[in-house]
Coordinates of C-alpha atoms in Angstrom, one line a residue:
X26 CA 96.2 83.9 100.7
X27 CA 98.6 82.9 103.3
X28 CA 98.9 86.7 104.9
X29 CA 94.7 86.9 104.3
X30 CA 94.8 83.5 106.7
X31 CA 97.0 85.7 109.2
X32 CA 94.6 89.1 109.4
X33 CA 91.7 86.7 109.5
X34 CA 93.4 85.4 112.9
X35 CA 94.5 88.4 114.1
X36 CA 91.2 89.8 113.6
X37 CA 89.2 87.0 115.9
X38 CA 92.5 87.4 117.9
X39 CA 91.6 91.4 118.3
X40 CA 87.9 91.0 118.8
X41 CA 88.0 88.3 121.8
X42 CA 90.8 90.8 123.3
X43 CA 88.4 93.6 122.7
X44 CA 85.8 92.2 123.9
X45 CA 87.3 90.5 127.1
X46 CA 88.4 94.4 127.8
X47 CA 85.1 95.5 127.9
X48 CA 83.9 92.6 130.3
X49 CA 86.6 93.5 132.5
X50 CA 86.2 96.9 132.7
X51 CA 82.3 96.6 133.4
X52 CA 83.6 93.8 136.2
X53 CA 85.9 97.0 137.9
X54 CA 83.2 99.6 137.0
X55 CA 80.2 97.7 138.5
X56 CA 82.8 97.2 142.0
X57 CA 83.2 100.3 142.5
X58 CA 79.6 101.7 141.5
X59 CA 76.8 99.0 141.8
X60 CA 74.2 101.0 139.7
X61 CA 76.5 100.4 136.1
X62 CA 74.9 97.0 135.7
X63 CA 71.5 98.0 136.5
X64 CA 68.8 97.2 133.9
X65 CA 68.2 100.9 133.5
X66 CA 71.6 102.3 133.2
X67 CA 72.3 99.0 130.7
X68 CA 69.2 101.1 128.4
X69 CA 70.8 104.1 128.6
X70 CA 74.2 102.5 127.1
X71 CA 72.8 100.9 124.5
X72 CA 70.8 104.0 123.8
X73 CA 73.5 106.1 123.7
X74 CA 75.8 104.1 122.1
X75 CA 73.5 103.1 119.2
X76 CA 73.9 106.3 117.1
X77 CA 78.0 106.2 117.6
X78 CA 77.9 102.2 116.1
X79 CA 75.5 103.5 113.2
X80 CA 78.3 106.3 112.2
X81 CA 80.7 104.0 112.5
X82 CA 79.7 101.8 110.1
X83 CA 79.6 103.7 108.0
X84 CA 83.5 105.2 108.5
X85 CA 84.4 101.9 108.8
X86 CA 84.0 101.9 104.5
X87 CA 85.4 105.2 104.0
X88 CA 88.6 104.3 106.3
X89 CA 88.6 100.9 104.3
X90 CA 89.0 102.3 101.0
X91 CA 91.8 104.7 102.1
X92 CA 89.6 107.7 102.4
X93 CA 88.1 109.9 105.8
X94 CA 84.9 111.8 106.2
X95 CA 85.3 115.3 108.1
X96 CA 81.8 116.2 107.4
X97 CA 80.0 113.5 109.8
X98 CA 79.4 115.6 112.3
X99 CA 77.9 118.8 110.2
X100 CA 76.1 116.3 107.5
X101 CA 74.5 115.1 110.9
X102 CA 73.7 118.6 112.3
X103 CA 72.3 120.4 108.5
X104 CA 70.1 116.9 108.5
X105 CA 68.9 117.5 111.9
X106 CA 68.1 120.7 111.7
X107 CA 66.6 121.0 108.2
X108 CA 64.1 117.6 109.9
X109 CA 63.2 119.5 113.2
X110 CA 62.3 122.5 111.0
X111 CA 60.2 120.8 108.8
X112 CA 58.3 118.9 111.9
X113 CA 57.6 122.2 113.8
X114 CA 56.4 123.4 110.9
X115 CA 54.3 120.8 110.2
X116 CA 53.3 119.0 112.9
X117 CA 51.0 116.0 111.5
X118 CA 54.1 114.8 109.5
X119 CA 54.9 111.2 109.8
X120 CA 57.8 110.1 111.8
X121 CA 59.0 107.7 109.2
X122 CA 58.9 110.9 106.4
X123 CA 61.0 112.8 109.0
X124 CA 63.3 109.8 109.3
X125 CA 63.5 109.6 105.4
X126 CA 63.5 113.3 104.7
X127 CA 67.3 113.2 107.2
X128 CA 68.4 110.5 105.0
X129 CA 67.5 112.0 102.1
X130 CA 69.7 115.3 103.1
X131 CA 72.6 113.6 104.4
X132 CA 72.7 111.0 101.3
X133 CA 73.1 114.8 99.0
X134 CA 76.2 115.7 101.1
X135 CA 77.2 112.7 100.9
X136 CA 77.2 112.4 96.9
X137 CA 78.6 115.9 96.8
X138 CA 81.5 114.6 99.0
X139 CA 81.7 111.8 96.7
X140 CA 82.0 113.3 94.0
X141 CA 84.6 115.4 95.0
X142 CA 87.0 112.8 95.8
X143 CA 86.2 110.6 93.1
X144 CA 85.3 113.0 90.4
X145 CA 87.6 116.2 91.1
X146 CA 90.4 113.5 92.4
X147 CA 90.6 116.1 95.5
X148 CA 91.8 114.3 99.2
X149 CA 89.2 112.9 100.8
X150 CA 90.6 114.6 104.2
X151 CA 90.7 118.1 102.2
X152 CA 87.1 117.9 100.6
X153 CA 85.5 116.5 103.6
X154 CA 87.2 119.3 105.6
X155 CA 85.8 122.4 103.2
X156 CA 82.6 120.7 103.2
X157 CA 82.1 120.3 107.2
X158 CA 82.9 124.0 107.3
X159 CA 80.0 124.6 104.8
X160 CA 77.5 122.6 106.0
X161 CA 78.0 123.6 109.7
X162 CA 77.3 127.0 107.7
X163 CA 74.4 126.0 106.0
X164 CA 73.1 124.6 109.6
X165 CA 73.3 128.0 111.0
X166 CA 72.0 129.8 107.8
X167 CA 68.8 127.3 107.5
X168 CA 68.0 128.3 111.2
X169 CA 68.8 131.7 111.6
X170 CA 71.1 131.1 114.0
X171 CA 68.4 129.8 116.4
X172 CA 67.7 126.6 118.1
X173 CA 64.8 124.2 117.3
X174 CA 63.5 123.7 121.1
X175 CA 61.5 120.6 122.4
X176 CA 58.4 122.9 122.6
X177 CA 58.6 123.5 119.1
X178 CA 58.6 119.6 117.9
X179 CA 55.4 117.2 118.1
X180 CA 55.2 114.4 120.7
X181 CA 55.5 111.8 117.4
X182 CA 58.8 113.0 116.4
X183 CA 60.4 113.0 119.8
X184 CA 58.7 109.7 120.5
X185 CA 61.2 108.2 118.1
X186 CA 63.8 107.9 120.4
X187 CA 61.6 107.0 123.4
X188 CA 59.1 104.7 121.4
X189 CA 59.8 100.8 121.1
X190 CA 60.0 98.0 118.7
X191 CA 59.8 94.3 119.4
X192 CA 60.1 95.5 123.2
X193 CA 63.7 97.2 121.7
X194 CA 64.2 100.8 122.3
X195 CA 64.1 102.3 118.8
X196 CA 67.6 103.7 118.2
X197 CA 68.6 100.4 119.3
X198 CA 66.5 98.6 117.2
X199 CA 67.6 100.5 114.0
X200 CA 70.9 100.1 114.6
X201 CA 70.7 96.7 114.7
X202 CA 69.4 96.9 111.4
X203 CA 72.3 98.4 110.4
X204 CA 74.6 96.4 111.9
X205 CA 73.0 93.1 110.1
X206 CA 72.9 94.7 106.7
X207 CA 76.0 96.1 106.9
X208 CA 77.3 92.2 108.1
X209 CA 75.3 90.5 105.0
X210 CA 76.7 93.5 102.5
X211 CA 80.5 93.4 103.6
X212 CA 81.0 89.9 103.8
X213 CA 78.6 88.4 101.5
X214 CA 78.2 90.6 98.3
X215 CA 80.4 91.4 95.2
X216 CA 80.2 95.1 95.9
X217 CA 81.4 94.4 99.5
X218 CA 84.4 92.6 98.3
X219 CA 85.5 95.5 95.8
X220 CA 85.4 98.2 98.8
X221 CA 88.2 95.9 100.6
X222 CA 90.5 95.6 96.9
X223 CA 90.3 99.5 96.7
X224 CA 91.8 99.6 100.2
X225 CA 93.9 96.7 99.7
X226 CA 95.1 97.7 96.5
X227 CA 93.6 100.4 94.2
X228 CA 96.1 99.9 91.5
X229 CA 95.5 95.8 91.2
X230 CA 91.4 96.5 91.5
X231 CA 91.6 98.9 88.6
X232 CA 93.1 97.0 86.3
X233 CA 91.0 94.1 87.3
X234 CA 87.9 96.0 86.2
X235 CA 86.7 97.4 89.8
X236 CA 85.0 101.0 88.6
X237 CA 86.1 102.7 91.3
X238 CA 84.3 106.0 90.7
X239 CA 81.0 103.8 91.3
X240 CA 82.3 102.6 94.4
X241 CA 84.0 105.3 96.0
X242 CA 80.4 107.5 95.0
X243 CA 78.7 104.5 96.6
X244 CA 80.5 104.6 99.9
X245 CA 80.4 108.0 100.8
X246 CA 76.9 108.2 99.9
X247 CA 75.8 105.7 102.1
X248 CA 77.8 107.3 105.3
X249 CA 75.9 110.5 104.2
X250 CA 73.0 108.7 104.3
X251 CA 73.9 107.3 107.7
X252 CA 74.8 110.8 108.8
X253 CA 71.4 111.9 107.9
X254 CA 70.0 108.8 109.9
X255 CA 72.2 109.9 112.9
X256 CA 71.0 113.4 112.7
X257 CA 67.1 112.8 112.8
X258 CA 67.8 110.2 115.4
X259 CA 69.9 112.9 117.6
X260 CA 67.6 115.6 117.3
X261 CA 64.8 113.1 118.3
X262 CA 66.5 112.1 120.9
X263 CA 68.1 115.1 122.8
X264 CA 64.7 117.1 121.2
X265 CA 66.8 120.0 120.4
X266 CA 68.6 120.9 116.9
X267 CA 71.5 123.3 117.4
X268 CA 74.1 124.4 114.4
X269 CA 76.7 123.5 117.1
X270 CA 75.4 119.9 117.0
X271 CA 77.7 117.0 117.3
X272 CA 80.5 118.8 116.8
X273 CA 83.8 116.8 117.1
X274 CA 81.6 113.8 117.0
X275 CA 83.7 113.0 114.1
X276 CA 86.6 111.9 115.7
X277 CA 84.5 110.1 118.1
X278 CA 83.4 107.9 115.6
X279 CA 86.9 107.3 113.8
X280 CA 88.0 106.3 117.3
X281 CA 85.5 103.8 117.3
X282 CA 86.7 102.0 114.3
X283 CA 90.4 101.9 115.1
X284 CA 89.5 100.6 118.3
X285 CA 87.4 98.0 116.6
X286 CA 90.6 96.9 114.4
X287 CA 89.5 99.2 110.9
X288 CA 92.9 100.3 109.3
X289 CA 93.8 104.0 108.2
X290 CA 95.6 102.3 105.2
X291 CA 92.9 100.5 104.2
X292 CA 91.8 97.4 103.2
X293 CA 91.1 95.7 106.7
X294 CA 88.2 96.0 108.9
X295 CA 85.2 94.1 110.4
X296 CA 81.5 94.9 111.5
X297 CA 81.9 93.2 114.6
X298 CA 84.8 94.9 115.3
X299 CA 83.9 98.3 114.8
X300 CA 80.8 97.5 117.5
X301 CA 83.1 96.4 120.0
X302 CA 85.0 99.3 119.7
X303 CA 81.6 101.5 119.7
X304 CA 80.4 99.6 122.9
X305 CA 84.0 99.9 124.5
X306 CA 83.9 103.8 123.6
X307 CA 80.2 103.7 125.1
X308 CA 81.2 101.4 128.4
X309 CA 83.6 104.4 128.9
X310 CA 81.7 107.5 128.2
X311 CA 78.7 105.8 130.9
X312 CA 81.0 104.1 133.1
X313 CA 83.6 106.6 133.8
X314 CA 81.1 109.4 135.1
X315 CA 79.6 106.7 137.4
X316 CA 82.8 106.0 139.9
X317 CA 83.4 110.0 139.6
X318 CA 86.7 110.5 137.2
X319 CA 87.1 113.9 136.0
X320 CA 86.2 115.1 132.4
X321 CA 89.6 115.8 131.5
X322 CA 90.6 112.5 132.7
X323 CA 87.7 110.5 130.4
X324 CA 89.3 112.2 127.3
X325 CA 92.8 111.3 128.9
X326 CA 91.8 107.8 129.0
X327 CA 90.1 107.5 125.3
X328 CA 93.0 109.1 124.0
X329 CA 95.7 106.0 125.8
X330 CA 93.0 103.7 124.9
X331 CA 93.0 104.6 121.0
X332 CA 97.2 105.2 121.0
X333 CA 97.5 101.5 122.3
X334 CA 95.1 100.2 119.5
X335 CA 96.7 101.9 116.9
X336 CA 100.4 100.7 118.4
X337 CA 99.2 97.1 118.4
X338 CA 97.3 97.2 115.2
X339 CA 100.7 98.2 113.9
X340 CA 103.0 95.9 115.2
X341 CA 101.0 93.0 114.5
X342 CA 100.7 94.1 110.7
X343 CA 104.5 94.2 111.2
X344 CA 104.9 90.9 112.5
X345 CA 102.6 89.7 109.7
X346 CA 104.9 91.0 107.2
X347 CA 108.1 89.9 108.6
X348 CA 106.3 86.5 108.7
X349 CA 105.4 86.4 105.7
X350 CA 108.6 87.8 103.8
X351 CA 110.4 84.6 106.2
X352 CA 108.3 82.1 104.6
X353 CA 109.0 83.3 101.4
X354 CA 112.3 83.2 102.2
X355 CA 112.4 79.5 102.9

């Protein structure tokens, strides 16, 4: 209970560090290039940031129960291309059947993933590695080895990304969504709580009756699900599918959630973390262009930025540790 009290203060410690980061860094950004805070260039963030905190998410439960998904990026690009194939070839579908049809794919990799790890008892970092090589296969297989241009898709599907909800761009809208279910499912239900004992402890959670074939299955079907999401989103919004799509993205999106505080070891993450560290990757990838640093250097930075999480994410679990063994101790 006692070390639980110490992540929980760490963790709102963390988030109000993370987040004060990401005001400063706007503050420097916007002095040296007066258009970041515009309201038009704050759209575009949002926009483009809105897919990343829907992936991560979803990592942020694979991470949690000790596990890592590979196959993001290709789950995201076989849903997105299997959805703009279907709209070009028929035109008068609905855009909410294109949206579910993307899920629908991305929650069967997702399962087969699943059951992989959690059936066949193979890595999660070995299966989800085989299977982003195959489904970046089946990508280019399912097209030919062409792209799906924007000429090819109807106005209604690439209106997705452009369209509005409440007066909220639509990606943004939907990941908002996400982000409140997600909040509500983590923190509030039963299921929610047995993700974080798997990561905390898999040996404890089993013998106190946690099935965790059901919730490993669970987890990765729902980032495959999310993947598919991502993909229909992507295509929609860059209105082109390639079998190159997204790829790399993957690591993209696990740098989002170390960032945001998620732990490789399990057991300890947040929601609101995880979108800090989204908007903090997004701040970058939109601010850095803006006051001219060079490509190489953006990836120079994300990479300093992530090492320095990951150093102080460790040496507070340290400290926490140490504290806790001296208390015991006394």
């Amino acid at each position: 209970m006692l070390q639980q009290l110490n992540l929980e203060k760490v963790s709102k410690f963390r988030e109000v560090g993370l987040l004060g980061f990401i005001i400063i860094l706007a503050i420097v950004i916007q002095l040296l290039n007066s258009a970041f805070l515009t309201i038009g260039n704050l759209r575009d963030l949002l926009t483009n940031t809105a897919i990343l905190s829907i992936l991560a998410l979803g990592m942020m439960l694979v991470l949690i129960t000790r596990g890592i998904d590979l196959s993001i990026g290709a789950t995201l690009a076989l849903s997105g291309m299997i959805t703009a194939l279907t709209v070009s070839a028929f035109p008068g579908i609905h855009p909410i059947l294109a949206i579910l049809l993307g899920i629908v794919v991305g929650c069967v990799c997702g399962v087969i993933l699943g059951l992989l790890v959690s059936k066949v008892g193979i890595l999660p970092i070995i299966a989800s590695l085989g299977l982003m090589n195959v489904f970046r296969g089946m990508t280019f297989w399912a097209s030919g080895g062409e792209w799906v241009s924007a000429y090819q898709m109807p106005d209604s599907f690439k209106h997705i990304a452009t369209s509005s909800i409440l007066g909220i761009n639509t990606l943004v809208f939907i990941a908002i969504l996400t982000f409140g279910f997600f909040y509500y499912f983590v923190n509030t239900t039963i299921t929610g709580r047995q993700i974080y004992a798997i990561g905390s402890n898999p040996d404890s959670a089993s013998v106190s009756g946690i099935n965790q074939t059901k919730i490993l299955m669970l987890v990765y079907t729902m980032m495959g699900g999310l993947s598919g999401l991502a993909g229909v989103l992507w295509v929609s919004k860059y209105a082109s599918a390639q079998g190159d799509t997204a790829t790399g993205y993957e690591l993209t999106v696990i740098a989002a959630c170390i960032l945001g505080g998620v732990s490789i070891a399990g057991g300890v993450g947040k929601v609101t973390g995880v979108l800090l560290g989204a908007m903090l990757l997004g701040v970058l990838s939109n601010g850095l262009p803006l006051i001219n640093v060079s490509p190489f250097w953006q990836m120079g930075i994300e990479g300093a930025i992530i090492l320095i999480a990951v150093l102080f994410n460790t040496n507070i679990r340290e400290f926490i540790e140490r504290n806790n063994r001296l208390r015991r101790e006394i």
